[in-house]
Amino acid sequence: MDTLRDRLAELAAEAPTGGAPPAELWARGRRSHRVRAAVIATTLLVVGAVGTGIGVRLADGDDRRSDPLPAKTLGITLPIEYPVGQDLPDLGQAPGPLVAVWLAPREPYTLDDDDPGRAPEAVGLVAEAGTFGTLPVDLDPWIYESPGARIALSPDGRRIAYFTSGEGQRDPDDETRWKLVVRDLVSGDEYTPSFEYGIRGGATWIDATRLVGHVLDGSDADGWLWEPGAAPKLVNPHDYLDGSTADFPPFDVWEADSPRACASPTIRDDETGRSGRSVLCDVRGVIGSEILLGHGRSGASHDPSDPDAEVVALDISDDADFPFDDPALRRVVVTSGAPYPVTFAVDLMAEVLDADGGAS
Amino acid sequence: MTRYADFEEFVVARRDALLRTAYLLTGNHHDAEDLVQSALIKVVPKWGRIADQPEAYVRKVLVRESVNRWRSRRWREVPTAMVPETAHHGSIDHVALLEDLRRLSPRQRAVLVLRYFDDLTEADTAAALGISVGTVKSHARDALARLRNQHSDAEQTADTT
């Protein structure tokens, strides 16, 4: 019996051959590169003309782009310094848009299999006031064991989505009781969408109002989409999500299904002979197609658990081989010492970077 | 050797292999040719940095473009009955396999082609698609399961007709 390999090979034998002359391909490639550079420059000038400064966020044509606060109303200056060890006020149900949300451990904290300790608290940075505070959200104590079930912050910072297991502690391997909660941080409205099927922990904002996640018993192509005012509907998440968040990357940006998602260049390092080296691990967000937000520090390690790790905005533009080593391409956005993990409202971060002079 | 000479040598040597991969990803000649041409044009600005090992990068651009194009619905949906290039002797299985591949999600199809036709490792497949090895495994498992289900459904249908 033919194997799948045999069948694919036989089928592939029917493929076309040949094509345009290499010289023509080369010429078209050179021309398209010059045109793309011109389009990017034009887009940046347009962004600048509407008062937000020269932006690092490229237009993507999405009709549901967020409407982030104008830069002049943001009370954030870089670098952000997390108030380590300080008692923080309760922000309440409607603090307004947040620039970032951290999961801060509460003592006693343990990774004991039988006792997860206390659930972490959610700490937000309010965009307009530039102040920190805790969010009244009911997080699951096992949340650190389920990276996908952490808080998702919409690109404009106006909505959070998180997962709760309902009553009491539970077996961390039991995903049958995840419930989705969405809160509008401006109006204070809270949504608890009702699903006719089980859902996996974890969701991604694809724009300011639409959230995508996966069904519990299905493949990665079996998911759901939710937006305010509508019941969840079944979709293929791949229609909305892209494992590579950079459109045409000189680097790989790995799908962030683990906290250690890394961006690595695809070129060979002539000195070491290796064909890749991580330029930034723990990618926490992407602005446009060329700015990564992630943990790291100068020197050898980009380990996000390193207490000296800062969060940086890293420019991975075409001409940069190892951008993390170039201070001109790296901008500290959160100083070291902040808890891990963190999620950003990427459109607001773009505005903050704009107001502070850009990422480079 | 100049960059262009490098590029030309690569295209002459490897384009047909890329076309075979593209044909499995797209299911028809025109789209396969368009996909490969688009990928080769896209890598030209990067050639100086990838010239030592261009194959992996070109393949990555190819498969990611195939996923992106499917998402934007650029591919034409051609009914099975209207695929004249496969309507010849011994091609019934080819038509069926093309249909089976078309019913997979774009990433499942890409994983299947890269793993079982291009013989990439799980790690290299993950790198090409910008996903984790775990996701490669689950895509492959789901894709194979779907192919088996579709094959058995077809056999049941044939048995009852």
Short mmCIF file of C-alpha atoms in Angstrom, two decimals:
data_model
loop_
_atom_site.label_atom_id
_atom_site.label_comp_id
_atom_site.label_asym_id
_atom_site.label_seq_id
_atom_site.Cartn_x
_atom_site.Cartn_y
_atom_site.Cartn_z
CA MET A 1 0.00 0.00 0.00
CA ASP A 2 1.29 3.40 -0.93
CA THR A 3 2.32 5.54 1.96
CA LEU A 4 1.34 9.17 2.22
CA ARG A 5 4.87 10.05 1.15
CA ASP A 6 4.51 7.97 -1.98
CA ARG A 7 1.16 9.52 -2.81
CA LEU A 8 2.43 13.05 -2.29
CA ALA A 9 5.49 12.36 -4.39
CA GLU A 10 3.37 10.99 -7.23
CA LEU A 11 1.06 13.97 -7.03
CA ALA A 12 3.96 16.41 -6.94
CA ALA A 13 5.29 14.94 -10.17
CA GLU A 14 2.37 16.69 -11.90
CA ALA A 15 3.64 20.09 -10.76
CA PRO A 16 4.51 22.72 -13.34
CA THR A 17 8.10 23.48 -14.21
CA GLY A 18 10.08 26.56 -15.20
CA GLY A 19 8.96 30.15 -14.95
CA ALA A 20 10.10 33.70 -15.51
CA PRO A 21 13.81 34.19 -16.18
CA PRO A 22 15.91 34.75 -13.04
CA ALA A 23 16.95 38.16 -14.32
CA GLU A 24 13.34 39.28 -14.46
CA LEU A 25 12.68 38.00 -10.93
CA TRP A 26 15.76 39.80 -9.69
CA ALA A 27 14.76 43.08 -11.29
CA ARG A 28 11.22 42.87 -9.91
CA GLY A 29 12.56 42.07 -6.47
CA ARG A 30 14.76 45.13 -6.48
CA ARG A 31 11.92 47.34 -7.67
CA SER A 32 9.42 46.07 -5.08
CA HIS A 33 11.90 46.70 -2.28
CA ARG A 34 12.26 50.33 -3.27
CA VAL A 35 8.47 50.72 -3.52
CA ARG A 36 7.89 49.14 -0.09
CA ALA A 37 10.39 51.49 1.53
CA ALA A 38 8.59 54.45 0.00
CA VAL A 39 5.21 53.21 1.22
CA ILE A 40 6.49 52.83 4.75
CA ALA A 41 7.95 56.32 4.73
CA THR A 42 4.68 57.75 3.44
CA THR A 43 2.67 55.93 6.10
CA LEU A 44 4.87 57.25 8.86
CA LEU A 45 4.46 60.80 7.60
CA VAL A 46 0.67 60.37 7.55
CA VAL A 47 0.70 59.12 11.12
CA GLY A 48 2.84 62.08 12.09
CA ALA A 49 0.43 64.52 10.43
CA VAL A 50 -2.44 63.58 12.74
CA GLY A 51 -0.59 64.64 15.83
CA THR A 52 0.74 61.39 17.24
CA GLY A 53 4.32 61.91 16.22
CA ILE A 54 6.25 59.67 13.87
CA GLY A 55 4.65 56.37 14.65
CA VAL A 56 6.17 52.95 14.73
CA ARG A 57 2.84 51.28 14.07
CA LEU A 58 2.28 50.60 10.40
CA ALA A 59 -1.17 50.88 8.86
CA ASP A 60 -2.64 47.45 8.27
CA GLY A 61 -5.91 48.32 6.60
CA ASP A 62 -7.97 46.60 9.30
CA ASP A 63 -11.42 48.19 9.51
CA ARG A 64 -11.55 47.46 13.22
CA ARG A 65 -8.35 49.21 14.19
CA SER A 66 -8.45 50.52 17.70
CA ASP A 67 -8.74 54.17 18.54
CA PRO A 68 -6.09 54.59 21.20
CA LEU A 69 -5.80 57.66 23.35
CA PRO A 70 -3.88 60.48 21.69
CA ALA A 71 -0.31 60.71 22.89
CA LYS A 72 -0.88 64.07 24.59
CA THR A 73 -3.41 62.49 27.01
CA LEU A 74 -1.10 59.68 28.06
CA GLY A 75 0.44 60.07 31.48
CA ILE A 76 3.21 57.58 30.77
CA THR A 77 6.90 58.36 30.46
CA LEU A 78 9.57 55.86 29.63
CA PRO A 79 11.07 53.87 31.10
CA ILE A 80 8.22 52.58 33.22
CA GLU A 81 9.30 51.80 36.76
CA TYR A 82 7.19 49.20 38.48
CA PRO A 83 6.48 50.05 42.15
CA VAL A 84 8.20 47.03 43.64
CA GLY A 85 7.08 46.22 47.17
CA GLN A 86 4.59 49.08 47.42
CA ASP A 87 0.99 48.76 48.50
CA LEU A 88 -1.16 49.67 45.57
CA PRO A 89 -4.68 51.10 45.49
CA ASP A 90 -7.65 49.24 44.07
CA LEU A 91 -8.37 50.65 40.62
CA GLY A 92 -12.00 49.58 40.70
CA GLN A 93 -14.09 48.33 37.83
CA ALA A 94 -13.53 51.22 35.41
CA PRO A 95 -10.07 52.76 35.73
CA GLY A 96 -9.94 53.64 32.03
CA PRO A 97 -7.54 52.23 29.47
CA LEU A 98 -4.48 50.44 30.76
CA VAL A 99 -1.08 50.43 29.11
CA ALA A 100 -0.02 47.15 30.68
CA VAL A 101 -1.16 44.50 33.12
CA TRP A 102 1.17 42.43 35.28
CA LEU A 103 0.52 39.27 37.26
CA ALA A 104 2.10 39.93 40.61
CA PRO A 105 2.58 36.99 42.99
CA ARG A 106 1.06 37.23 46.44
CA GLU A 107 2.79 35.72 49.43
CA PRO A 108 2.90 32.89 50.18
CA TYR A 109 3.54 31.81 46.63
CA THR A 110 4.56 28.28 45.70
CA LEU A 111 4.70 26.02 42.69
CA ASP A 112 3.88 22.99 44.82
CA ASP A 113 1.82 20.56 42.75
CA ASP A 114 -0.71 20.16 45.53
CA ASP A 115 -0.89 23.73 46.68
CA PRO A 116 -0.68 26.58 44.21
CA GLY A 117 -0.72 29.14 46.96
CA ARG A 118 -2.69 32.30 46.55
CA ALA A 119 -3.77 33.48 43.16
CA PRO A 120 -1.63 36.33 41.83
CA GLU A 121 -3.09 39.77 41.69
CA ALA A 122 -3.49 41.75 38.52
CA VAL A 123 -1.69 45.08 38.54
CA GLY A 124 -2.51 47.62 35.89
CA LEU A 125 -0.85 50.83 34.72
CA VAL A 126 -3.48 53.44 33.94
CA ALA A 127 -2.78 55.15 30.65
CA GLU A 128 -4.04 58.66 31.41
CA ALA A 129 -2.95 58.99 35.00
CA GLY A 130 0.26 57.00 34.70
CA THR A 131 -0.51 55.36 38.04
CA PHE A 132 -0.44 51.75 39.19
CA GLY A 133 -3.15 49.85 40.98
CA THR A 134 -4.68 46.44 41.45
CA LEU A 135 -7.59 45.19 39.42
CA PRO A 136 -10.53 43.47 41.12
CA VAL A 137 -10.42 40.30 39.05
CA ASP A 138 -10.95 36.76 40.28
CA LEU A 139 -7.93 34.91 38.96
CA ASP A 140 -7.37 31.19 39.24
CA PRO A 141 -4.61 30.12 41.65
CA TRP A 142 -3.30 27.72 39.00
CA ILE A 143 -2.95 30.48 36.45
CA TYR A 144 0.81 30.19 36.31
CA GLU A 145 0.42 26.58 35.24
CA SER A 146 -1.76 27.58 32.32
CA PRO A 147 0.06 30.27 30.39
CA GLY A 148 -2.75 30.61 27.94
CA ALA A 149 -5.23 31.48 30.64
CA ARG A 150 -3.60 34.76 31.58
CA ILE A 151 -5.05 38.21 31.15
CA ALA A 152 -5.39 39.49 27.61
CA LEU A 153 -5.39 43.26 27.11
CA SER A 154 -6.92 44.74 23.99
CA PRO A 155 -4.60 46.77 21.74
CA ASP A 156 -6.22 50.04 22.84
CA GLY A 157 -6.10 49.09 26.50
CA ARG A 158 -9.85 49.39 27.01
CA ARG A 159 -10.77 45.77 27.62
CA ILE A 160 -9.36 42.85 29.49
CA ALA A 161 -10.24 39.20 29.06
CA TYR A 162 -9.37 36.58 31.60
CA PHE A 163 -10.37 33.09 32.62
CA THR A 164 -11.72 31.89 35.88
CA SER A 165 -12.56 28.43 37.01
CA GLY A 166 -15.58 29.48 39.03
CA GLU A 167 -15.66 28.09 42.51
CA GLY A 168 -12.64 26.94 44.44
CA GLN A 169 -9.36 25.36 43.45
CA ARG A 170 -9.17 22.68 40.87
CA ASP A 171 -6.89 20.14 39.27
CA PRO A 172 -4.57 22.12 36.99
CA ASP A 173 -4.96 19.45 34.31
CA ASP A 174 -8.72 19.85 34.32
CA GLU A 175 -9.63 22.43 31.76
CA THR A 176 -13.35 21.72 31.80
CA ARG A 177 -14.36 24.60 33.99
CA TRP A 178 -12.72 27.62 32.36
CA LYS A 179 -15.07 30.53 32.10
CA LEU A 180 -14.34 33.65 30.10
CA VAL A 181 -14.81 37.08 31.63
CA VAL A 182 -14.44 40.28 29.62
CA ARG A 183 -14.43 43.68 31.26
CA ASP A 184 -14.73 47.06 29.63
CA LEU A 185 -12.35 49.24 31.65
CA VAL A 186 -14.03 52.46 30.50
CA SER A 187 -17.70 51.64 31.14
CA GLY A 188 -17.15 49.00 33.80
CA ASP A 189 -19.43 46.61 31.90
CA GLU A 190 -18.61 42.97 32.37
CA TYR A 191 -19.42 40.13 30.02
CA THR A 192 -19.47 36.41 30.73
CA PRO A 193 -20.12 34.86 27.33
CA SER A 194 -22.02 31.62 27.34
CA PHE A 195 -20.50 28.79 25.31
CA GLU A 196 -22.29 25.64 24.22
CA TYR A 197 -18.98 23.79 24.29
CA GLY A 198 -15.89 23.68 26.48
CA ILE A 199 -13.17 26.21 25.84
CA ARG A 200 -9.45 26.18 26.42
CA GLY A 201 -7.89 28.79 28.63
CA GLY A 202 -6.39 31.64 26.68
CA ALA A 203 -7.62 34.16 24.14
CA THR A 204 -6.17 36.77 21.83
CA TRP A 205 -7.55 40.18 20.95
CA ILE A 206 -7.42 40.47 17.20
CA ASP A 207 -8.50 44.10 17.42
CA ALA A 208 -10.07 46.44 19.96
CA THR A 209 -13.33 44.53 20.29
CA ARG A 210 -12.95 40.99 18.94
CA LEU A 211 -11.54 38.11 20.88
CA VAL A 212 -10.49 34.71 19.52
CA GLY A 213 -9.82 31.47 21.37
CA HIS A 214 -9.89 27.69 20.97
CA VAL A 215 -12.53 25.12 21.77
CA LEU A 216 -11.60 22.50 24.30
CA ASP A 217 -12.05 19.35 22.25
CA GLY A 218 -10.77 20.25 18.84
CA SER A 219 -7.73 20.98 16.74
CA ASP A 220 -5.98 24.30 16.52
CA ALA A 221 -8.33 25.08 13.67
CA ASP A 222 -11.38 24.80 15.92
CA GLY A 223 -11.97 28.06 17.70
CA TRP A 224 -14.41 30.73 18.63
CA LEU A 225 -14.75 34.46 18.12
CA TRP A 226 -16.55 36.80 20.49
CA GLU A 227 -17.40 40.47 20.40
CA PRO A 228 -19.67 42.60 22.57
CA GLY A 229 -23.34 42.24 21.82
CA ALA A 230 -23.03 38.92 20.05
CA ALA A 231 -22.90 35.29 21.06
CA PRO A 232 -19.62 33.47 20.44
CA LYS A 233 -19.40 31.90 17.02
CA LEU A 234 -17.26 29.06 15.78
CA VAL A 235 -14.36 30.06 13.56
CA ASN A 236 -10.98 28.86 12.42
CA PRO A 237 -8.57 30.94 14.52
CA HIS A 238 -5.99 30.73 11.75
CA ASP A 239 -8.23 33.03 9.74
CA TYR A 240 -7.53 35.72 12.31
CA LEU A 241 -4.27 34.87 13.95
CA ASP A 242 -0.89 34.65 12.48
CA GLY A 243 1.78 32.57 14.17
CA SER A 244 4.31 34.94 12.69
CA THR A 245 3.38 38.40 13.84
CA ALA A 246 5.88 40.00 11.55
CA ASP A 247 4.66 40.16 7.99
CA PHE A 248 7.87 39.59 6.09
CA PRO A 249 10.39 38.91 8.74
CA PRO A 250 14.09 38.72 8.49
CA PHE A 251 13.55 37.01 11.83
CA ASP A 252 11.35 34.25 13.12
CA VAL A 253 8.86 35.33 15.73
CA TRP A 254 7.73 32.14 17.30
CA GLU A 255 4.14 31.52 18.20
CA ALA A 256 3.84 32.48 21.83
CA ASP A 257 2.43 29.25 23.21
CA SER A 258 5.01 29.34 25.93
CA PRO A 259 6.42 32.21 27.95
CA ARG A 260 9.76 31.69 26.29
CA ALA A 261 8.71 32.64 22.79
CA CYS A 262 11.84 33.91 21.09
CA ALA A 263 12.68 35.89 18.03
CA SER A 264 15.63 34.49 16.14
CA PRO A 265 17.36 35.62 12.99
CA THR A 266 17.47 33.17 10.12
CA ILE A 267 20.95 34.02 8.96
CA ARG A 268 24.07 32.10 9.75
CA ASP A 269 26.49 33.57 12.24
CA ASP A 270 29.81 33.31 10.44
CA GLU A 271 31.80 33.46 13.65
CA THR A 272 30.00 30.74 15.53
CA GLY A 273 28.72 28.75 12.60
CA ARG A 274 25.27 28.60 14.13
CA SER A 275 22.28 29.28 11.97
CA GLY A 276 20.29 31.18 14.49
CA ARG A 277 20.55 33.07 17.68
CA SER A 278 17.73 34.45 19.76
CA VAL A 279 17.60 38.19 19.61
CA LEU A 280 14.79 38.48 22.13
CA CYS A 281 13.00 35.88 24.17
CA ASP A 282 9.66 36.14 25.87
CA VAL A 283 8.09 38.26 23.18
CA ARG A 284 5.16 39.99 24.86
CA GLY A 285 3.84 41.96 21.95
CA VAL A 286 4.50 43.24 18.46
CA ILE A 287 3.93 46.80 17.27
CA GLY A 288 3.43 47.03 13.55
CA SER A 289 5.71 44.52 11.90
CA GLU A 290 9.11 45.58 13.16
CA ILE A 291 8.93 46.44 16.83
CA LEU A 292 9.03 43.64 19.39
CA LEU A 293 8.22 44.05 23.05
CA GLY A 294 9.93 41.49 25.23
CA HIS A 295 12.08 40.71 28.23
CA GLY A 296 15.81 40.75 27.99
CA ARG A 297 18.99 42.38 29.13
CA SER A 298 22.27 43.28 27.56
CA GLY A 299 24.84 40.55 27.55
CA ALA A 300 24.43 36.85 27.09
CA SER A 301 21.06 36.00 28.49
CA HIS A 302 17.59 37.00 27.46
CA ASP A 303 16.09 34.87 30.18
CA PRO A 304 12.78 36.42 31.20
CA SER A 305 13.12 34.97 34.69
CA ASP A 306 16.31 36.94 35.16
CA PRO A 307 15.50 39.51 37.83
CA ASP A 308 17.63 42.02 35.98
CA ALA A 309 15.63 41.57 32.80
CA GLU A 310 14.05 44.70 31.49
CA VAL A 311 11.25 44.91 28.98
CA VAL A 312 12.53 46.42 25.79
CA ALA A 313 11.06 47.70 22.57
CA LEU A 314 13.31 46.21 19.93
CA ASP A 315 13.52 47.38 16.33
CA ILE A 316 14.02 44.39 14.04
CA SER A 317 14.14 46.35 10.82
CA ASP A 318 15.62 44.72 7.75
CA ASP A 319 19.16 45.86 8.12
CA ALA A 320 19.70 44.71 11.68
CA ASP A 321 21.42 41.38 12.20
CA PHE A 322 21.53 41.31 16.00
CA PRO A 323 19.45 44.29 17.06
CA PHE A 324 19.42 43.51 20.76
CA ASP A 325 23.11 44.25 20.91
CA ASP A 326 22.64 47.68 19.37
CA PRO A 327 21.50 50.26 21.91
CA ALA A 328 20.21 52.45 19.10
CA LEU A 329 17.67 49.77 18.21
CA ARG A 330 16.75 48.88 21.76
CA ARG A 331 14.63 51.02 24.05
CA VAL A 332 13.92 50.12 27.66
CA VAL A 333 10.20 50.42 28.27
CA VAL A 334 10.02 48.75 31.70
CA THR A 335 12.97 48.70 34.07
CA SER A 336 14.13 45.52 35.77
CA GLY A 337 12.45 44.26 38.90
CA ALA A 338 8.88 44.14 37.60
CA PRO A 339 6.97 40.90 38.08
CA TYR A 340 6.58 38.45 35.28
CA PRO A 341 4.52 38.06 33.08
CA VAL A 342 3.16 41.26 31.60
CA THR A 343 0.82 41.99 28.75
CA PHE A 344 0.73 45.27 26.85
CA ALA A 345 -1.88 47.30 25.00
CA VAL A 346 0.30 47.42 21.92
CA ASP A 347 -1.42 50.35 20.25
CA LEU A 348 -1.05 52.41 23.41
CA MET A 349 2.58 51.37 23.70
CA ALA A 350 3.09 52.58 20.15
CA GLU A 351 1.67 55.94 21.20
CA VAL A 352 3.89 56.05 24.27
CA LEU A 353 6.95 55.28 22.16
CA ASP A 354 5.91 57.92 19.66
CA ALA A 355 5.59 60.52 22.35
CA ASP A 356 8.93 59.55 23.80
CA GLY A 357 10.83 59.77 20.56
CA GLY A 358 10.32 56.36 18.98
CA ALA A 359 12.11 53.08 19.50
CA SER A 360 15.36 54.13 17.95
CA MET B 1 30.31 35.23 -7.26
CA THR B 2 27.97 38.21 -7.49
CA ARG B 3 24.68 38.21 -5.64
CA TYR B 4 22.73 37.99 -8.85
CA ALA B 5 24.83 35.09 -10.09
CA ASP B 6 24.15 33.33 -6.79
CA PHE B 7 20.45 33.96 -7.13
CA GLU B 8 20.38 32.78 -10.72
CA GLU B 9 22.19 29.58 -9.83
CA PHE B 10 19.71 28.92 -7.03
CA VAL B 11 16.66 29.55 -9.20
CA VAL B 12 17.90 27.28 -11.97
CA ALA B 13 18.75 24.50 -9.54
CA ARG B 14 15.83 24.66 -7.15
CA ARG B 15 12.81 26.27 -8.75
CA ASP B 16 11.24 23.02 -9.92
CA ALA B 17 11.55 21.57 -6.43
CA LEU B 18 9.85 24.67 -5.03
CA LEU B 19 7.12 24.31 -7.64
CA ARG B 20 6.43 20.76 -6.50
CA THR B 21 6.01 21.94 -2.92
CA ALA B 22 3.87 24.86 -4.07
CA TYR B 23 1.68 22.57 -6.15
CA LEU B 24 0.93 20.44 -3.12
CA LEU B 25 0.18 23.57 -1.11
CA THR B 26 -2.11 25.18 -3.67
CA GLY B 27 -3.55 22.36 -5.75
CA ASN B 28 -3.24 23.93 -9.17
CA HIS B 29 -0.56 24.94 -11.63
CA HIS B 30 -1.31 28.63 -11.92
CA ASP B 31 -1.36 29.28 -8.21
CA ALA B 32 1.79 27.21 -7.68
CA GLU B 33 3.67 29.20 -10.31
CA ASP B 34 2.37 32.46 -8.86
CA LEU B 35 3.36 31.44 -5.35
CA VAL B 36 6.91 30.46 -6.26
CA GLN B 37 7.41 33.56 -8.36
CA SER B 38 6.14 35.76 -5.55
CA ALA B 39 8.43 34.07 -3.02
CA LEU B 40 11.51 34.40 -5.22
CA ILE B 41 10.79 38.07 -5.84
CA LYS B 42 10.31 38.66 -2.13
CA VAL B 43 13.67 37.18 -1.15
CA VAL B 44 15.69 39.30 -3.59
CA PRO B 45 16.18 42.20 -1.14
CA LYS B 46 17.39 39.72 1.50
CA TRP B 47 19.69 37.77 -0.80
CA GLY B 48 22.88 39.25 0.54
CA ARG B 49 22.16 37.83 3.99
CA ILE B 50 20.69 34.49 3.02
CA ALA B 51 22.88 33.56 0.05
CA ASP B 52 24.86 30.98 2.03
CA GLN B 53 21.76 28.97 2.84
CA PRO B 54 18.84 30.34 0.86
CA GLU B 55 16.71 27.21 0.63
CA ALA B 56 15.32 27.31 4.16
CA TYR B 57 14.47 30.98 3.97
CA VAL B 58 12.87 30.72 0.53
CA ARG B 59 10.80 27.77 1.66
CA LYS B 60 9.70 29.69 4.74
CA VAL B 61 8.54 32.63 2.64
CA LEU B 62 6.76 30.20 0.33
CA VAL B 63 4.76 28.39 2.98
CA ARG B 64 3.91 31.51 4.93
CA GLU B 65 2.72 33.20 1.77
CA SER B 66 0.56 30.18 0.99
CA VAL B 67 -1.07 30.44 4.43
CA ASN B 68 -1.57 34.20 4.09
CA ARG B 69 -3.05 33.94 0.63
CA TRP B 70 -5.52 31.30 1.68
CA ARG B 71 -6.58 33.54 4.52
CA SER B 72 -7.23 36.43 2.14
CA ARG B 73 -9.15 34.12 -0.21
CA ARG B 74 -6.99 34.80 -3.22
CA TRP B 75 -7.03 31.18 -4.21
CA ARG B 76 -9.77 30.20 -6.60
CA GLU B 77 -11.91 27.27 -5.50
CA VAL B 78 -11.97 24.90 -8.43
CA PRO B 79 -14.55 22.11 -8.35
CA THR B 80 -13.09 18.67 -8.68
CA ALA B 81 -14.82 18.13 -12.02
CA MET B 82 -13.00 21.12 -13.51
CA VAL B 83 -9.39 20.11 -12.91
CA PRO B 84 -8.42 19.12 -16.46
CA GLU B 85 -4.70 18.75 -15.79
CA THR B 86 -5.40 15.79 -13.55
CA ALA B 87 -8.08 14.21 -15.75
CA HIS B 88 -5.91 11.50 -17.21
CA HIS B 89 -5.22 7.87 -16.69
CA GLY B 90 -4.26 6.85 -13.16
CA SER B 91 -5.18 10.21 -11.66
CA ILE B 92 -8.28 9.35 -9.66
CA ASP B 93 -6.20 9.04 -6.51
CA HIS B 94 -4.44 12.30 -7.35
CA VAL B 95 -7.74 14.15 -7.61
CA ALA B 96 -8.89 12.61 -4.35
CA LEU B 97 -5.65 13.52 -2.61
CA LEU B 98 -5.86 17.09 -3.90
CA GLU B 99 -9.37 17.34 -2.53
CA ASP B 100 -8.28 15.89 0.80
CA LEU B 101 -5.47 18.42 1.03
CA ARG B 102 -7.80 21.26 0.13
CA ARG B 103 -10.07 20.42 3.03
CA LEU B 104 -7.29 20.80 5.55
CA SER B 105 -6.62 24.13 7.19
CA PRO B 106 -3.74 25.98 5.50
CA ARG B 107 -1.36 25.28 8.35
CA GLN B 108 -2.31 21.62 8.54
CA ARG B 109 -1.69 21.33 4.83
CA ALA B 110 1.63 23.13 5.10
CA VAL B 111 2.78 20.89 7.96
CA LEU B 112 1.79 17.78 6.04
CA VAL B 113 3.63 18.86 2.91
CA LEU B 114 6.76 19.97 4.74
CA ARG B 115 6.92 16.86 6.91
CA TYR B 116 5.83 14.16 4.48
CA PHE B 117 6.96 15.52 1.13
CA ASP B 118 9.87 17.83 1.85
CA ASP B 119 10.95 15.54 4.72
CA LEU B 120 11.66 18.39 7.06
CA THR B 121 12.15 17.64 10.72
CA GLU B 122 9.58 18.85 13.20
CA ALA B 123 12.00 21.59 14.28
CA ASP B 124 12.64 22.78 10.73
CA THR B 125 8.92 22.67 9.98
CA ALA B 126 8.26 24.77 13.05
CA ALA B 127 10.91 27.26 11.97
CA ALA B 128 9.47 27.50 8.48
CA LEU B 129 5.99 28.25 9.74
CA GLY B 130 6.94 30.33 12.76
CA ILE B 131 5.16 28.01 15.18
CA SER B 132 6.28 25.75 17.99
CA VAL B 133 7.25 22.10 17.62
CA GLY B 134 4.27 21.19 19.76
CA THR B 135 1.95 22.94 17.35
CA VAL B 136 3.60 21.13 14.43
CA LYS B 137 2.88 17.83 16.12
CA SER B 138 -0.74 18.67 16.76
CA HIS B 139 -1.26 19.95 13.21
CA ALA B 140 0.29 16.78 11.80
CA ARG B 141 -1.80 14.57 14.02
CA ASP B 142 -5.00 16.41 13.14
CA ALA B 143 -4.20 16.45 9.44
CA LEU B 144 -3.47 12.73 9.30
CA ALA B 145 -6.63 11.98 11.25
CA ARG B 146 -8.66 14.07 8.82
CA LEU B 147 -7.11 12.32 5.84
CA ARG B 148 -7.93 8.95 7.32
CA ASN B 149 -11.51 10.01 8.06
CA GLN B 150 -12.01 11.44 4.60
CA HIS B 151 -10.52 8.32 3.03
CA SER B 152 -12.79 6.00 5.01
CA ASP B 153 -15.82 8.18 4.27
CA ALA B 154 -15.03 7.94 0.59
CA GLU B 155 -14.67 4.18 0.81
CA GLN B 156 -17.99 3.89 2.62
CA THR B 157 -19.65 6.04 -0.01
CA ALA B 158 -18.19 3.89 -2.78
CA ASP B 159 -19.35 0.75 -1.03
CA THR B 160 -22.91 1.96 -0.77
CA THR B 161 -23.20 3.21 -4.35
#
